[in-house]
Coordinates of C-alpha atoms in Angstrom, one line a residue:
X11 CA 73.3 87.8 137.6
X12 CA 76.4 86.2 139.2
X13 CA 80.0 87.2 138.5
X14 CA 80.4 84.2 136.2
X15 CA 77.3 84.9 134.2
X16 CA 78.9 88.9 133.4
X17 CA 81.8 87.3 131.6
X18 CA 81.9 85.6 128.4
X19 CA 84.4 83.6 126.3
X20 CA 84.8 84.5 123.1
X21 CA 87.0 83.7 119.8
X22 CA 89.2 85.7 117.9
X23 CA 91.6 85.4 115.4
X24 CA 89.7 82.2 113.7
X25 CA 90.1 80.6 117.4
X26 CA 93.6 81.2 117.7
X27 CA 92.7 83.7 120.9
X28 CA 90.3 82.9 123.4
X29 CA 89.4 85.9 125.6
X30 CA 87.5 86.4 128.3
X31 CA 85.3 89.9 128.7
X32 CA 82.3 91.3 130.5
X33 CA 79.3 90.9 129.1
X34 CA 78.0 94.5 129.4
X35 CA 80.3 97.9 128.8
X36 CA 83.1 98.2 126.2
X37 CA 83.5 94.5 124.4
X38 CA 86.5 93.6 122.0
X39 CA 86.2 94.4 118.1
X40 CA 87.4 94.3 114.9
X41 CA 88.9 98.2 116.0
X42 CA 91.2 96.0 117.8
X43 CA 92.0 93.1 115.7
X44 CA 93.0 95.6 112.9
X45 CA 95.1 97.1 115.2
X46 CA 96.9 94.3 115.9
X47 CA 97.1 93.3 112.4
X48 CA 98.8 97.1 111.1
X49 CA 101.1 96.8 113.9
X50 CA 104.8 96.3 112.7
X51 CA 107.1 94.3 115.6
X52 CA 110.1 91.9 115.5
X53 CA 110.6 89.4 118.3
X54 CA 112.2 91.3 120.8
X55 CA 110.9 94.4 120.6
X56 CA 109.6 95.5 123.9
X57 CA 105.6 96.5 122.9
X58 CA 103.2 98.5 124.8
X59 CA 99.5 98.3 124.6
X60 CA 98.1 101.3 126.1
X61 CA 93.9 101.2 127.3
X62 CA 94.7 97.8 126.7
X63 CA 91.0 96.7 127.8
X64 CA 90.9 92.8 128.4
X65 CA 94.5 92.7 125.9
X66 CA 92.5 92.1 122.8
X67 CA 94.8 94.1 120.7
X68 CA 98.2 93.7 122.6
X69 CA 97.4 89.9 122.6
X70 CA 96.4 89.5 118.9
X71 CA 99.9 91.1 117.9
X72 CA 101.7 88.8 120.2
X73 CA 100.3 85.5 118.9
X74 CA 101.0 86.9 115.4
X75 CA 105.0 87.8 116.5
X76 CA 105.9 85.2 118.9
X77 CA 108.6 86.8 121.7
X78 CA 108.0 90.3 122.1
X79 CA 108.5 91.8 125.3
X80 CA 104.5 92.9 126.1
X81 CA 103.0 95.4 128.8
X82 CA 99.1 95.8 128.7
X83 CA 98.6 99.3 130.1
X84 CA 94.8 99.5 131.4
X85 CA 93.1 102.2 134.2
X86 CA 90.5 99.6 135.3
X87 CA 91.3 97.2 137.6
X88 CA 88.8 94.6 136.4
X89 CA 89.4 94.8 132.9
X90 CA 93.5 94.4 133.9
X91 CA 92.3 91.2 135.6
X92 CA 90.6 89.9 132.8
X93 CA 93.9 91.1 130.4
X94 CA 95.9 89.3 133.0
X95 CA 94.1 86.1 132.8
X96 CA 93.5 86.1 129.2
X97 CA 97.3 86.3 129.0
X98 CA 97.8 83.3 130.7
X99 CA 94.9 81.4 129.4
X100 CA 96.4 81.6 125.8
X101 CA 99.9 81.0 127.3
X102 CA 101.2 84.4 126.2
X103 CA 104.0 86.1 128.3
X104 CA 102.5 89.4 129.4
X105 CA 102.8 92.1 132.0
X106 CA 99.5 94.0 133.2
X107 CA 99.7 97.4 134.6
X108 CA 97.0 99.3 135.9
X109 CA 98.0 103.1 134.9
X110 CA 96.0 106.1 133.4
X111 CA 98.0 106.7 129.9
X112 CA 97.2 110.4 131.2
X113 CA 99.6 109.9 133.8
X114 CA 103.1 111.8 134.4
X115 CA 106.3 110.6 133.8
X116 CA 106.7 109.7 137.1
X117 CA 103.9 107.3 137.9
X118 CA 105.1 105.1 134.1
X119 CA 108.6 105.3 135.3
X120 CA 107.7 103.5 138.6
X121 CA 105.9 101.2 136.6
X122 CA 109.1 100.1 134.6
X123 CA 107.8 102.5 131.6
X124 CA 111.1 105.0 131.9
X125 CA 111.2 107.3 128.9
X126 CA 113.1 106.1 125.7
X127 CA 112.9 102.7 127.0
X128 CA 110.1 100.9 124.4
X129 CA 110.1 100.1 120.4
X130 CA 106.4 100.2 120.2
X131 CA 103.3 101.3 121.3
X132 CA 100.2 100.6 119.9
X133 CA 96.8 101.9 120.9
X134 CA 93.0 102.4 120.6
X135 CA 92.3 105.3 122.5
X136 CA 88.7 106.5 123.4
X137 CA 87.6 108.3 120.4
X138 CA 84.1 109.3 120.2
X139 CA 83.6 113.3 120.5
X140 CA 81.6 114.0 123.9
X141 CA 80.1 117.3 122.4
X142 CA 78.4 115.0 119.3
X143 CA 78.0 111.6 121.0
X144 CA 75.9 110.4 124.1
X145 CA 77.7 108.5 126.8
X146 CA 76.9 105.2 127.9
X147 CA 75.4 105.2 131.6
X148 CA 78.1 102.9 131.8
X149 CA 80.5 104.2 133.6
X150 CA 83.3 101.4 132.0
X151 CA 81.8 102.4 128.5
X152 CA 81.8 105.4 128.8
X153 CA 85.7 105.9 129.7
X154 CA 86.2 103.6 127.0
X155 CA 84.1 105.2 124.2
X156 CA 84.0 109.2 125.0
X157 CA 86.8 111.1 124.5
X158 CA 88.2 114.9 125.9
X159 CA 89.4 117.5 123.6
X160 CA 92.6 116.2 125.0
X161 CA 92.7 112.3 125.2
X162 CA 94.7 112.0 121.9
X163 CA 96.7 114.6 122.8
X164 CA 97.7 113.2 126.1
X165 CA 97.9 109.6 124.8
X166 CA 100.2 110.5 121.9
X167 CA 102.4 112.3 124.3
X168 CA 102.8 109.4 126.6
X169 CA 103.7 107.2 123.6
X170 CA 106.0 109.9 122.8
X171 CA 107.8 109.7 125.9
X172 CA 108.1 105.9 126.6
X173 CA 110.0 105.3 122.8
X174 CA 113.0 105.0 122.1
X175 CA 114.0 107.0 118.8
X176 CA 112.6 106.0 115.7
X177 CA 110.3 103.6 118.0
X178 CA 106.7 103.1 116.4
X179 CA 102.9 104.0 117.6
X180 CA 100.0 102.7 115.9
X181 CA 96.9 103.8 116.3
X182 CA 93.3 103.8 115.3
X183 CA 90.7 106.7 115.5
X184 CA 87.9 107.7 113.9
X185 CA 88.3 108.6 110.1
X186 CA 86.2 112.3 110.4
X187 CA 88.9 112.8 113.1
X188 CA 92.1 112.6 111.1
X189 CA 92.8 117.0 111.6
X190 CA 93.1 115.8 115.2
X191 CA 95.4 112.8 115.0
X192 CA 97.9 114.7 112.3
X193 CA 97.7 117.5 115.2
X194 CA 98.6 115.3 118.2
X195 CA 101.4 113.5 115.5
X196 CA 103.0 117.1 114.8
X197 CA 105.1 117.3 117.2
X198 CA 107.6 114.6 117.9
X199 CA 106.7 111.9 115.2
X200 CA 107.3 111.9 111.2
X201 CA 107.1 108.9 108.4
X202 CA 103.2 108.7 108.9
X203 CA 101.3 106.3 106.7
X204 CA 97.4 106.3 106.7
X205 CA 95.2 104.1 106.1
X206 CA 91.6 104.5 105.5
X207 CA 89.2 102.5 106.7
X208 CA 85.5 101.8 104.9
X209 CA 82.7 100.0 106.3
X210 CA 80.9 99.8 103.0
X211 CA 81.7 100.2 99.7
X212 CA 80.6 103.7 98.2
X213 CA 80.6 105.0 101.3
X214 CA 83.2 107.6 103.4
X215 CA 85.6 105.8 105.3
X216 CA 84.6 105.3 109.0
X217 CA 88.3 105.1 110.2
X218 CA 92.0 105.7 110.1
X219 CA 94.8 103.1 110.9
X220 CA 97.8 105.6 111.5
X221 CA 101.5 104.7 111.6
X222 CA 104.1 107.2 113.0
X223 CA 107.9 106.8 113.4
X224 CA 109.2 109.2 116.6
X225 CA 111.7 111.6 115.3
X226 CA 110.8 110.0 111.6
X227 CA 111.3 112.9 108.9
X228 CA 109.9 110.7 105.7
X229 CA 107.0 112.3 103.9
X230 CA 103.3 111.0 104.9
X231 CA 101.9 108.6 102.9
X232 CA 98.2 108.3 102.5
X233 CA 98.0 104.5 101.2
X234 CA 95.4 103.1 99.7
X235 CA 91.9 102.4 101.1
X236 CA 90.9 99.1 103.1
X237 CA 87.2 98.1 102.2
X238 CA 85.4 95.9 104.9
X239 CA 82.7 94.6 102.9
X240 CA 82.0 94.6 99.5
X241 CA 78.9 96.0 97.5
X242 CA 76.8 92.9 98.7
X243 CA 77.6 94.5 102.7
X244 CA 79.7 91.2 102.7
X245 CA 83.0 90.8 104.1
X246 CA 85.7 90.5 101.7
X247 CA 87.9 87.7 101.8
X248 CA 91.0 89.9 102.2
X249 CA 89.2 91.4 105.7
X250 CA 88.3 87.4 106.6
X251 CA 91.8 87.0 106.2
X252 CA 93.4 89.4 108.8
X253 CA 90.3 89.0 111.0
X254 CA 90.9 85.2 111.6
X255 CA 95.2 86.1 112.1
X256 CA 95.8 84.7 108.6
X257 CA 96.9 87.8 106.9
X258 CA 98.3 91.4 108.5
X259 CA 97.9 95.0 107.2
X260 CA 101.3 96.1 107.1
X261 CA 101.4 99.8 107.0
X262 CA 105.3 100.3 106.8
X263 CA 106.9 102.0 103.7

């Protein structure tokens, strides 16, 4: 198969984002759409998408908020390409950096990522438990899918660093997960909201859309359930609605 023939074009957002992305290993979801939809920023605000893939969420949020200052963080070269060139395809300003969100300070700061320096991060870090879960032979999938008992950890602390006080993160994660992501959140962050996320109706939720505030003291706030389809397994209009960029999911108090 040709170079040409591993990529596809595909729609997001109703058509309002075109992005290009290969056609085998990790491909843009609605994980990443809701992201971009419970993500809170004003034009301005300097916003960092960390494992930014091919920019699906990162790019989402910045056709919704016109004007932010965006930096799609993303170890693998190719996928950076692609986030680079789906940047410019939609006509969205963007800066791509190749960097492990593992990283130390160092290696961000060199990357123009200095500590207190951002209002925003939002992310969608590999989540999938590597003692429960089979990797992909993929070797891209697999770093994108599978994470260590310390991925969240380290990816939280990063955000940690890198915002300014009372600057945001966003996150999604697995739902049977949440013991971990109010661990990683203990230290340094306050003012969460959670929101659950169900596939089905009837059913447990399958994840968590998770809002923290760095150096926020307000108390959590578990908010009320988002269904994704309703007792038919159909989606609800509500879920159409922030899937084609018509509607967000704010998750601020």
């Amino acid at each position: 198969m040709s170079e040409a023939a591993d990529i596809t074009e595909d729609a997001f957002l109703g058509g309002q984002l075109r992005l290009k992305q290969k056609r085998s290993g990790h491909r843009a979801g609605h994980d990443a759409i809701l992201l971009a939809a419970a993500t809170e920023a004003r034009p301005g605000d300097r916003v960092v998408d960390f494992g930014a893939g091919v920019g699906t969420a990162g790019l989402a949020l910045a056709r919704r908020v016109p004007g932010i200052a965006l930096s799609l963080v993303e170890i693998d070269p190719e996928l950076a390409e692609l986030a680079r060139g789906n940047a410019a395809a939609n006509a969205i300003a963007a800066e791509t950096i190749v960097l492990d969100v593992t990283a130390g300070a160092e290696a961000f700061a060199s990357n123009e990522l200095s500590p207190d320096s951002v209002d925003v991060v939002l992310m969608n870090p590999p989540f999938n438990d590597s003692a429960r879960h089979r990797g992909s032979p993929d070797q891209a999938r697999h770093i994108a899918h599978v994470a260590t008992e310390e991925t969240l950890h380290a990816w939280v602390h990063a955000a940690r660093r890198i915002l300014r006080s009372n600057g945001v993160l966003t996150l999604i994660w697995r739902a049977d997960g949440i013991a971990d992501v109010l661990a990683a959140l203990s230290r340094g962050f306050g003012s969460l909201s959670i929101l659950p996320v169900h596939g089905e109706a009837g059913r447990p939720a399958i994840r968590v859309l998770v809002r923290a505030v760095k150096g926020g003291r307000a108390p959590t706030r578990l908010l009320p359930g988002l269904m994704l389809n309703d007792e038919s397994n159909v989606p609800r209009n509500e879920v159409k609605a922030i899937l084609e960029g018509r509607a967000a999911l704010p998750l601020e108090p």
